[in-house]
Short mmCIF file of C-alpha atoms (C1' of nucleotides) in Angstrom, two decimals:
data_model
loop_
_atom_site.label_atom_id
_atom_site.label_comp_id
_atom_site.label_asym_id
_atom_site.label_seq_id
_atom_site.Cartn_x
_atom_site.Cartn_y
_atom_site.Cartn_z
CA MET A 1 11.96 22.03 -3.50
CA ASP A 2 11.78 25.34 -5.35
CA THR A 3 8.93 26.47 -3.13
CA VAL A 4 11.06 25.90 -0.05
CA PHE A 5 14.00 27.75 -1.53
CA ALA A 6 11.77 30.64 -2.53
CA HIS A 7 10.59 30.88 1.04
CA PHE A 8 14.11 31.02 2.45
CA SER A 9 15.04 33.59 -0.15
CA ARG A 10 12.55 35.99 1.36
CA TYR A 11 14.88 36.32 4.32
CA ILE A 12 18.39 35.35 3.23
CA SER A 13 20.27 34.65 0.02
CA LEU A 14 20.76 30.95 -0.47
CA SER A 15 24.20 29.74 -1.49
CA ASP A 16 24.42 26.67 -3.72
CA THR A 17 26.09 24.81 -0.89
CA LEU A 18 23.26 25.55 1.47
CA LYS A 19 20.73 24.61 -1.19
CA THR A 20 22.40 21.25 -1.61
CA GLU A 21 22.47 20.66 2.12
CA LEU A 22 18.83 21.65 2.51
CA ALA A 23 17.80 19.36 -0.33
CA ALA A 24 19.65 16.55 1.39
CA VAL A 25 17.80 16.85 4.68
CA LEU A 26 14.31 17.83 3.55
CA THR A 27 12.13 14.80 2.95
CA PRO A 28 8.67 14.82 1.38
CA VAL A 29 5.79 13.61 3.52
CA HIS A 30 2.07 13.23 2.97
CA PHE A 31 -0.78 13.29 5.46
CA SER A 32 -4.32 12.29 4.66
CA LYS A 33 -7.23 14.30 5.91
CA GLY A 34 -7.81 13.89 9.63
CA GLU A 35 -4.49 12.15 10.18
CA LEU A 36 -2.73 12.77 13.48
CA VAL A 37 0.65 14.30 12.66
CA LEU A 38 1.90 14.53 16.22
CA ASP A 39 0.60 13.11 19.46
CA ALA A 40 1.19 15.35 22.48
CA GLU A 41 2.61 12.33 24.30
CA ARG A 42 5.53 12.27 21.90
CA THR A 43 8.36 14.66 21.12
CA CYS A 44 8.06 16.76 17.97
CA THR A 45 11.16 15.63 16.13
CA ARG A 46 10.36 17.21 12.79
CA SER A 47 9.16 20.51 11.45
CA TYR A 48 6.96 20.54 8.35
CA PHE A 49 7.07 23.06 5.56
CA ILE A 50 3.66 22.82 3.97
CA LEU A 51 3.46 22.70 0.19
CA GLN A 52 -0.24 21.95 -0.04
CA GLY A 53 -3.01 21.57 2.52
CA MET A 54 -3.46 22.62 6.09
CA LEU A 55 -2.24 21.43 9.47
CA ARG A 56 -3.53 22.52 12.83
CA ALA A 57 -2.16 22.59 16.36
CA TYR A 58 -4.47 22.02 19.29
CA PHE A 59 -4.32 21.07 22.92
CA LEU A 60 -6.86 19.55 25.25
CA LYS A 61 -8.64 21.47 27.98
CA ASP A 62 -11.28 19.64 29.98
CA GLY A 63 -11.25 16.96 27.30
CA LYS A 64 -12.08 19.40 24.53
CA GLU A 65 -9.84 20.34 21.63
CA ILE A 66 -8.69 23.95 21.75
CA THR A 67 -7.16 24.99 18.44
CA ASP A 68 -4.12 27.20 18.81
CA PHE A 69 -3.05 27.81 15.25
CA PHE A 70 -3.39 26.75 11.64
CA SER A 71 -0.55 26.39 9.16
CA ALA A 72 -1.12 26.37 5.44
CA GLU A 73 0.87 26.63 2.23
CA GLU A 74 4.37 28.04 2.56
CA GLU A 75 4.45 27.96 6.33
CA TRP A 76 6.25 25.83 8.86
CA CYS A 77 4.30 23.74 11.30
CA ASN A 78 5.57 22.07 14.45
CA SER A 79 4.92 21.97 18.16
CA PRO A 80 7.17 24.94 18.96
CA LYS A 81 8.23 24.21 22.51
CA SER A 82 8.51 20.48 21.93
CA PHE A 83 10.52 20.92 18.75
CA TYR A 84 12.81 23.42 20.44
CA THR A 85 13.38 21.49 23.67
CA GLN A 86 13.02 18.01 22.18
CA GLN A 87 10.72 17.06 25.02
CA PRO A 88 7.03 16.17 24.73
CA GLY A 89 4.87 19.29 24.60
CA GLU A 90 1.17 20.03 24.96
CA TYR A 91 0.23 20.21 21.30
CA TYR A 92 -1.35 17.69 19.02
CA LEU A 93 -0.92 18.34 15.32
CA ASP A 94 -3.36 17.04 12.75
CA ALA A 95 -4.10 17.48 9.08
CA ILE A 96 -7.43 19.22 8.57
CA GLU A 97 -6.91 18.87 4.83
CA PRO A 98 -4.86 16.30 2.94
CA ALA A 99 -1.36 17.73 3.06
CA ASP A 100 1.97 17.54 1.29
CA ALA A 101 4.96 18.87 3.14
CA MET A 102 8.74 18.80 3.37
CA ALA A 103 10.03 17.65 6.73
CA ILE A 104 13.27 18.51 8.47
CA SER A 105 14.44 16.90 11.68
CA ALA A 106 15.48 18.99 14.68
CA ARG A 107 18.80 17.20 14.52
CA ASP A 108 19.45 18.22 10.92
CA LEU A 109 18.29 21.74 11.59
CA VAL A 110 20.67 22.17 14.50
CA SER A 111 23.47 20.93 12.30
CA LEU A 112 22.58 23.54 9.69
CA PHE A 113 22.55 26.26 12.35
CA ASP A 114 26.04 25.17 13.36
CA ARG A 115 27.44 25.25 9.87
CA PHE A 116 25.49 28.08 8.20
CA PRO A 117 25.24 31.39 10.07
CA GLU A 118 22.73 32.56 7.47
CA MET A 119 20.39 29.84 8.74
CA GLU A 120 20.52 31.48 12.16
CA ARG A 121 19.63 34.72 10.51
CA TYR A 122 16.78 33.11 8.61
CA ALA A 123 15.42 31.70 11.86
CA ARG A 124 15.74 35.01 13.67
CA LEU A 125 14.03 36.98 10.93
CA SER A 126 11.23 34.55 10.15
CA MET A 127 10.58 34.15 13.85
CA GLY A 128 10.22 37.91 14.02
CA THR A 129 7.35 37.75 11.57
CA VAL A 130 5.49 35.19 13.62
CA PHE A 131 6.33 37.13 16.75
CA GLY A 132 4.46 40.11 15.39
CA HIS A 133 1.41 38.00 14.65
CA LEU A 134 1.39 36.63 18.17
CA MET A 135 1.47 40.11 19.64
CA GLU A 136 -1.37 41.26 17.45
CA ARG A 137 -3.34 38.26 18.45
CA ILE A 138 -2.79 38.97 22.12
CA ALA A 139 -4.07 42.48 21.57
CA SER A 140 -7.11 41.19 19.75
CA LEU A 141 -7.97 38.78 22.52
CA ARG A 142 -8.29 41.51 25.13
CA PHE A 143 -11.04 44.10 25.36
CA THR A 144 -12.59 43.02 22.11
CA SER A 145 -16.05 41.70 21.47
CA ALA A 146 -16.58 38.32 19.83
CA LYS A 147 -17.33 40.16 16.61
CA GLU A 148 -14.04 42.05 16.69
CA LYS A 149 -12.14 38.84 17.38
CA TYR A 150 -13.77 37.19 14.40
CA ALA A 151 -12.98 40.19 12.21
CA HIS A 152 -9.34 39.93 13.25
CA PHE A 153 -9.32 36.23 12.43
CA LEU A 154 -10.72 36.88 8.95
CA GLN A 155 -7.94 39.39 8.41
CA THR A 156 -5.16 37.17 9.77
CA TYR A 157 -6.25 34.12 7.80
CA GLU A 158 -7.36 36.08 4.77
CA GLY A 159 -7.60 33.68 1.87
CA ILE A 160 -7.78 30.50 3.93
CA HIS A 161 -10.43 31.18 6.55
CA HIS A 162 -13.13 29.51 4.48
CA ARG A 163 -11.19 26.25 4.57
CA ILE A 164 -11.45 25.99 8.34
CA PRO A 165 -14.40 24.36 10.12
CA LEU A 166 -16.40 26.66 12.37
CA GLY A 167 -15.80 24.77 15.58
CA MET A 168 -12.06 25.08 15.21
CA VAL A 169 -12.29 28.78 14.49
CA ALA A 170 -14.40 29.23 17.62
CA SER A 171 -11.88 27.57 19.91
CA TYR A 172 -9.07 29.47 18.19
CA LEU A 173 -10.87 32.69 19.07
CA GLY A 174 -11.82 31.68 22.57
CA ILE A 175 -15.55 31.84 21.98
CA THR A 176 -18.15 29.06 21.72
CA GLN A 177 -19.28 27.72 18.38
CA GLU A 178 -22.83 28.78 19.11
CA THR A 179 -21.72 32.37 19.49
CA LEU A 180 -19.66 32.21 16.33
CA SER A 181 -22.53 30.69 14.39
CA ARG A 182 -24.87 33.49 15.47
CA LEU A 183 -22.18 36.01 14.67
CA ARG A 184 -21.86 34.76 11.12
CA ALA A 185 -25.63 34.86 10.71
CA ASP A 186 -25.21 38.43 11.94
CA ARG A 187 -27.19 38.57 15.14
CA MET B 1 28.39 45.63 32.10
CA ASP B 2 28.91 42.29 33.84
CA THR B 3 25.17 41.86 34.20
CA VAL B 4 24.71 42.23 30.45
CA PHE B 5 27.48 39.78 29.70
CA ALA B 6 26.04 37.29 32.16
CA HIS B 7 22.74 37.53 30.34
CA PHE B 8 24.31 36.83 26.93
CA SER B 9 26.25 33.96 28.42
CA ARG B 10 23.02 32.16 29.16
CA TYR B 11 22.64 31.62 25.42
CA ILE B 12 26.07 31.85 23.80
CA SER B 13 29.69 31.97 24.86
CA LEU B 14 31.05 35.49 24.59
CA SER B 15 34.44 35.97 22.98
CA ASP B 16 36.64 38.77 24.25
CA THR B 17 36.29 40.50 20.90
CA LEU B 18 32.52 40.47 21.12
CA LYS B 19 32.65 41.65 24.72
CA THR B 20 34.75 44.62 23.65
CA GLU B 21 32.39 45.44 20.82
CA LEU B 22 29.34 45.18 23.04
CA ALA B 23 30.92 47.40 25.67
CA ALA B 24 31.61 49.95 22.95
CA VAL B 25 28.00 50.21 21.79
CA LEU B 26 26.08 49.81 25.05
CA THR B 27 25.47 53.14 26.74
CA PRO B 28 24.03 53.64 30.23
CA VAL B 29 20.75 55.50 30.49
CA HIS B 30 18.51 56.49 33.36
CA PHE B 31 14.78 57.14 33.45
CA SER B 32 12.96 58.69 36.35
CA LYS B 33 9.65 57.35 37.54
CA GLY B 34 6.81 58.11 35.16
CA GLU B 35 9.14 59.25 32.40
CA LEU B 36 8.08 58.55 28.82
CA VAL B 37 10.78 56.38 27.26
CA LEU B 38 9.23 56.18 23.82
CA ASP B 39 6.38 58.04 22.20
CA ALA B 40 4.36 55.95 19.74
CA GLU B 41 4.72 58.77 17.22
CA ARG B 42 8.45 58.13 17.02
CA THR B 43 10.56 55.23 15.87
CA CYS B 44 12.08 53.02 18.54
CA THR B 45 15.77 53.41 17.72
CA ARG B 46 17.14 51.78 20.83
CA SER B 47 16.59 48.66 22.87
CA TYR B 48 17.08 48.82 26.64
CA PHE B 49 18.59 46.14 28.79
CA ILE B 50 17.25 46.87 32.25
CA LEU B 51 19.66 46.78 35.16
CA GLN B 52 17.31 48.16 37.76
CA GLY B 53 13.67 49.23 37.72
CA MET B 54 10.76 48.52 35.46
CA LEU B 55 9.54 49.68 32.06
CA ARG B 56 6.18 49.09 30.55
CA ALA B 57 4.77 49.01 27.02
CA TYR B 58 1.25 50.19 26.38
CA PHE B 59 -0.92 51.35 23.54
CA LEU B 60 -4.04 53.45 23.42
CA LYS B 61 -7.50 52.08 22.77
CA ASP B 62 -10.43 54.50 22.95
CA GLY B 63 -8.11 56.93 24.68
CA LYS B 64 -7.28 54.48 27.46
CA GLU B 65 -3.88 52.96 28.15
CA ILE B 66 -3.79 49.24 27.55
CA THR B 67 -0.66 47.71 29.03
CA ASP B 68 0.89 45.03 26.87
CA PHE B 69 3.94 43.97 28.80
CA PHE B 70 6.32 44.81 31.62
CA SER B 71 10.11 44.49 31.49
CA ALA B 72 12.18 44.36 34.64
CA GLU B 73 15.73 43.54 35.67
CA GLU B 74 17.77 41.54 33.18
CA GLU B 75 15.31 41.86 30.35
CA TRP B 76 15.27 43.79 27.13
CA CYS B 77 12.62 46.36 26.47
CA ASN B 78 11.71 48.00 23.19
CA SER B 79 8.76 48.48 20.87
CA PRO B 80 9.29 45.20 18.98
CA LYS B 81 7.81 45.98 15.60
CA SER B 82 9.08 49.54 15.58
CA PHE B 83 12.57 48.52 16.60
CA TYR B 84 12.61 45.78 14.00
CA THR B 85 11.22 47.80 11.09
CA GLN B 86 12.60 51.18 12.18
CA GLN B 87 9.20 52.72 11.57
CA PRO B 88 6.91 54.25 14.20
CA GLY B 89 4.87 51.58 15.98
CA GLU B 90 1.85 51.54 18.25
CA TYR B 91 3.61 51.27 21.59
CA TYR B 92 4.45 53.86 24.16
CA LEU B 93 7.14 52.89 26.65
CA ASP B 94 7.35 54.43 30.08
CA ALA B 95 9.20 53.86 33.32
CA ILE B 96 6.83 52.73 36.05
CA GLU B 97 9.78 52.72 38.43
CA PRO B 98 13.00 54.75 38.26
CA ALA B 99 15.16 52.71 35.92
CA ASP B 100 18.79 52.19 34.98
CA ALA B 101 19.45 50.46 31.70
CA MET B 102 22.03 49.85 29.00
CA ALA B 103 20.90 50.99 25.57
CA ILE B 104 21.91 49.66 22.16
CA SER B 105 20.88 51.25 18.88
CA ALA B 106 19.23 49.24 16.13
CA ARG B 107 22.06 50.36 13.89
CA ASP B 108 24.77 48.99 16.16
CA LEU B 109 22.83 45.81 16.72
CA VAL B 110 22.52 45.16 12.99
CA SER B 111 26.22 45.71 12.65
CA LEU B 112 26.88 43.13 15.37
CA PHE B 113 24.58 40.66 13.62
CA ASP B 114 26.61 41.14 10.45
CA ARG B 115 29.95 40.57 12.08
CA PHE B 116 29.15 38.05 14.83
CA PRO B 117 27.12 34.96 13.86
CA GLU B 118 26.83 34.12 17.55
CA MET B 119 24.79 37.28 17.98
CA GLU B 120 22.29 35.89 15.49
CA ARG B 121 22.17 32.76 17.56
CA TYR B 122 21.70 34.73 20.74
CA ALA B 123 18.81 36.59 19.16
CA ARG B 124 17.21 33.42 17.85
CA LEU B 125 17.46 31.60 21.15
CA SER B 126 16.42 34.43 23.43
CA MET B 127 13.53 35.22 21.12
CA GLY B 128 12.49 31.59 21.49
CA THR B 129 12.12 32.09 25.22
CA VAL B 130 9.85 35.09 24.78
CA PHE B 131 8.00 33.26 22.04
CA GLY B 132 7.06 30.56 24.52
CA HIS B 133 5.74 33.14 26.97
CA LEU B 134 3.59 34.72 24.29
CA MET B 135 2.04 31.40 23.39
CA GLU B 136 1.27 30.62 27.01
CA ARG B 137 -0.28 33.99 27.39
CA ILE B 138 -2.49 33.45 24.36
CA ALA B 139 -3.64 30.19 25.87
CA SER B 140 -4.37 31.86 29.18
CA LEU B 141 -6.44 34.58 27.53
CA ARG B 142 -8.91 32.13 26.03
CA PHE B 143 -11.49 30.08 27.91
CA THR B 144 -10.21 31.16 31.27
CA SER B 145 -12.01 33.02 34.02
CA ALA B 146 -10.69 36.33 35.31
CA LYS B 147 -9.37 34.43 38.33
CA GLU B 148 -7.40 32.02 36.16
CA LYS B 149 -5.96 34.89 34.15
CA TYR B 150 -4.82 36.59 37.32
CA ALA B 151 -3.28 33.36 38.61
CA HIS B 152 -1.35 33.05 35.37
CA PHE B 153 -0.14 36.62 35.70
CA LEU B 154 1.10 36.01 39.25
CA GLN B 155 3.02 33.02 37.96
CA THR B 156 4.48 34.80 34.93
CA TYR B 157 5.56 37.85 36.88
CA GLU B 158 6.47 35.91 40.00
CA GLY B 159 8.65 38.11 42.17
CA ILE B 160 7.71 41.40 40.54
CA HIS B 161 3.92 41.39 40.41
CA HIS B 162 3.65 43.38 43.65
CA ARG B 163 5.56 46.22 42.04
CA ILE B 164 2.89 46.78 39.41
CA PRO B 165 -0.16 49.03 39.97
CA LEU B 166 -3.50 47.26 39.82
CA GLY B 167 -4.91 49.24 36.94
CA MET B 168 -2.02 48.24 34.70
CA VAL B 169 -2.35 44.61 35.65
CA ALA B 170 -6.05 44.74 34.81
CA SER B 171 -5.50 46.09 31.31
CA TYR B 172 -2.65 43.61 30.81
CA LEU B 173 -5.10 40.81 31.59
CA GLY B 174 -7.96 42.21 29.61
CA ILE B 175 -10.27 42.66 32.58
CA THR B 176 -11.48 45.82 34.31
CA GLN B 177 -9.81 47.12 37.43
CA GLU B 178 -13.03 46.75 39.37
CA THR B 179 -13.11 43.04 38.62
CA LEU B 180 -9.46 42.64 39.52
CA SER B 181 -9.96 44.50 42.76
CA ARG B 182 -12.84 42.23 43.75
CA LEU B 183 -10.78 39.24 42.72
CA ARG B 184 -7.95 40.19 45.02
CA ALA B 185 -10.40 40.75 47.87
CA ASP B 186 -11.56 37.22 46.94
CA ARG B 187 -15.14 37.65 45.89
"C1'" DG C 1 -27.72 5.96 -2.81
"C1'" DT C 2 -28.64 5.24 2.13
"C1'" DA C 3 -27.39 5.21 6.72
"C1'" DA C 4 -24.51 6.90 10.17
"C1'" DT C 5 -21.66 10.25 11.85
"C1'" DT C 6 -20.20 14.92 12.41
"C1'" DA C 7 -20.86 19.88 11.88
"C1'" DT C 8 -23.81 23.82 12.17
"C1'" DT C 9 -27.74 26.36 13.51
"C1'" DT C 10 -31.44 27.83 16.53
"C1'" DG C 11 -33.82 28.45 20.99
"C1'" DA C 12 -34.19 29.31 25.96
"C1'" DT C 13 -31.99 30.48 30.11
"C1'" DC C 14 -28.35 32.20 33.14
"C1'" DC C 15 -24.24 34.36 35.11
"C1'" DA C 16 -19.40 36.33 35.08
"C1'" DG C 17 -17.82 40.25 34.43
"C1'" DG C 18 -18.80 44.80 32.34
"C1'" DT C 19 -20.56 49.65 33.17
"C1'" DC C 20 -21.56 53.64 35.81
"C1'" DA C 21 -21.19 56.03 40.11
"C1'" DA C 22 -19.39 57.20 44.39
"C1'" DA C 23 -16.62 56.42 48.63
"C1'" DT C 24 -12.20 55.55 50.52
"C1'" DT C 25 -7.34 54.97 50.65
"C1'" DT C 26 -2.73 55.92 49.00
"C1'" DT C 27 0.73 58.74 46.91
"C1'" DA C 28 2.75 62.98 45.40
"C1'" DA C 29 3.39 68.03 45.50
"C1'" DC C 30 4.37 72.03 47.86
"C1'" DG D 1 2.14 68.51 57.59
"C1'" DT D 2 -1.79 69.86 54.36
"C1'" DT D 3 -3.83 69.64 50.10
"C1'" DA D 4 -4.46 67.89 45.81
"C1'" DA D 5 -4.34 64.20 42.70
"C1'" DA D 6 -4.29 59.46 41.65
"C1'" DA D 7 -5.24 54.69 42.74
"C1'" DT D 8 -8.18 51.32 44.75
"C1'" DT D 9 -12.34 49.60 46.64
"C1'" DT D 10 -17.27 49.02 47.05
"C1'" DG D 11 -22.12 49.08 45.46
"C1'" DA D 12 -26.01 48.57 42.19
"C1'" DC D 13 -27.34 47.18 37.97
"C1'" DC D 14 -27.14 45.21 33.26
"C1'" DT D 15 -25.59 42.71 29.09
"C1'" DG D 16 -22.69 39.73 25.97
"C1'" DG D 17 -21.76 35.55 25.54
"C1'" DA D 18 -21.82 30.96 28.03
"C1'" DT D 19 -24.43 26.74 28.89
"C1'" DC D 20 -27.72 23.27 28.00
"C1'" DA D 21 -30.72 21.11 24.73
"C1'" DA D 22 -32.52 19.90 20.50
"C1'" DA D 23 -33.27 20.46 15.42
"C1'" DT D 24 -31.28 20.66 10.93
"C1'" DA D 25 -27.67 20.29 7.52
"C1'" DA D 26 -23.58 18.52 5.58
"C1'" DT D 27 -19.98 14.82 5.24
"C1'" DT D 28 -18.32 10.29 5.26
"C1'" DA D 29 -18.60 5.33 5.07
"C1'" DC D 30 -20.33 1.39 3.10
#
DNA sequence: GTAATTATTTGATCCAGGTCAAATTTTAAC
DNA sequence: GTTAAAATTTGACCTGGATCAAATAATTAC
């Protein structure tokens, strides 16, 4: 639980009351490697704060899995639109490594937003961080060669990139695995 | 001012007190066509709620302007990272149409966040909307033909796309203007 | 440990969209 | 209006990365 608190503390100061409330609604979950965390057919009712391991979000295009993002230690993972609207979304979530996480339901989160203004602030600020990453990614997807895209990926996922299978990286970058493989071999 | 209030009301209910405070810190500004609203060398100290006209954010790559987004009526426009961190960012903002807007300073906004929890909520929720657009855009930039990208643009900027010069659309999409021109002529 | 499955690499070929160049149309300035 | 400047279109050509196919390596299951 300390890890979760430490994360929140990067954005807001946590009162004891809020700590207690958070502890009450965060439940530990485990996913084994390859396990489907969320099926796109279903609504994403919970958000996962990852303590250990890695989850991935992907969608299907022409029957193929297109990876959209990876979430590792000390990050939240959910199907954003689905979690926000509480309607089924387009994303599948799966565990590409065995994972331990703390889960919070959308219901409980909304209740916290209603009772703790600092939770609103936390959400606004942490969202801002992710927002910046999305904008950088958009920039890196346009007018850049496959090599530049890969370089940007290595930078963004510095420290975890080696834990991600090549095929998933390729679809994340919007290039084929063949191209990425050649790129790594430097040709 | 009514237009601004109506916009806020889509996310939160505005108390009279908050209305008064907002009215006190929002100042009308006008930009003539082609005017530089923000130089990337400077910090973005104000955010603009557009009443009429269109602003655009772009950055320079190899000396060329790469358009990153357009903001039109009833939308906020600023250099996100710069406005958030109060440090110079990479974006230039300019008016691609004569524009009337209401400006709020980062300073005043922070003060509102401190005193009105509902402002935090507004920010969180409205940010969520933009967040969704960014993710869709990322999806549309990968594994899609130039034609598909353009179709997505027409959908995203439905109702305003005809007001945007072709060259800016091209750099927004990450394709050359020649390709976009041929695309429109349907070849 | 061995077989089966899945991931990665390598090779050959092809095309969407880039680049460079120039003509034409539109817009702005005076 | 006339001229200049900017935006858009058109043409010819070329290349990065896609596609298709098959070999090799690495994991996983039993």
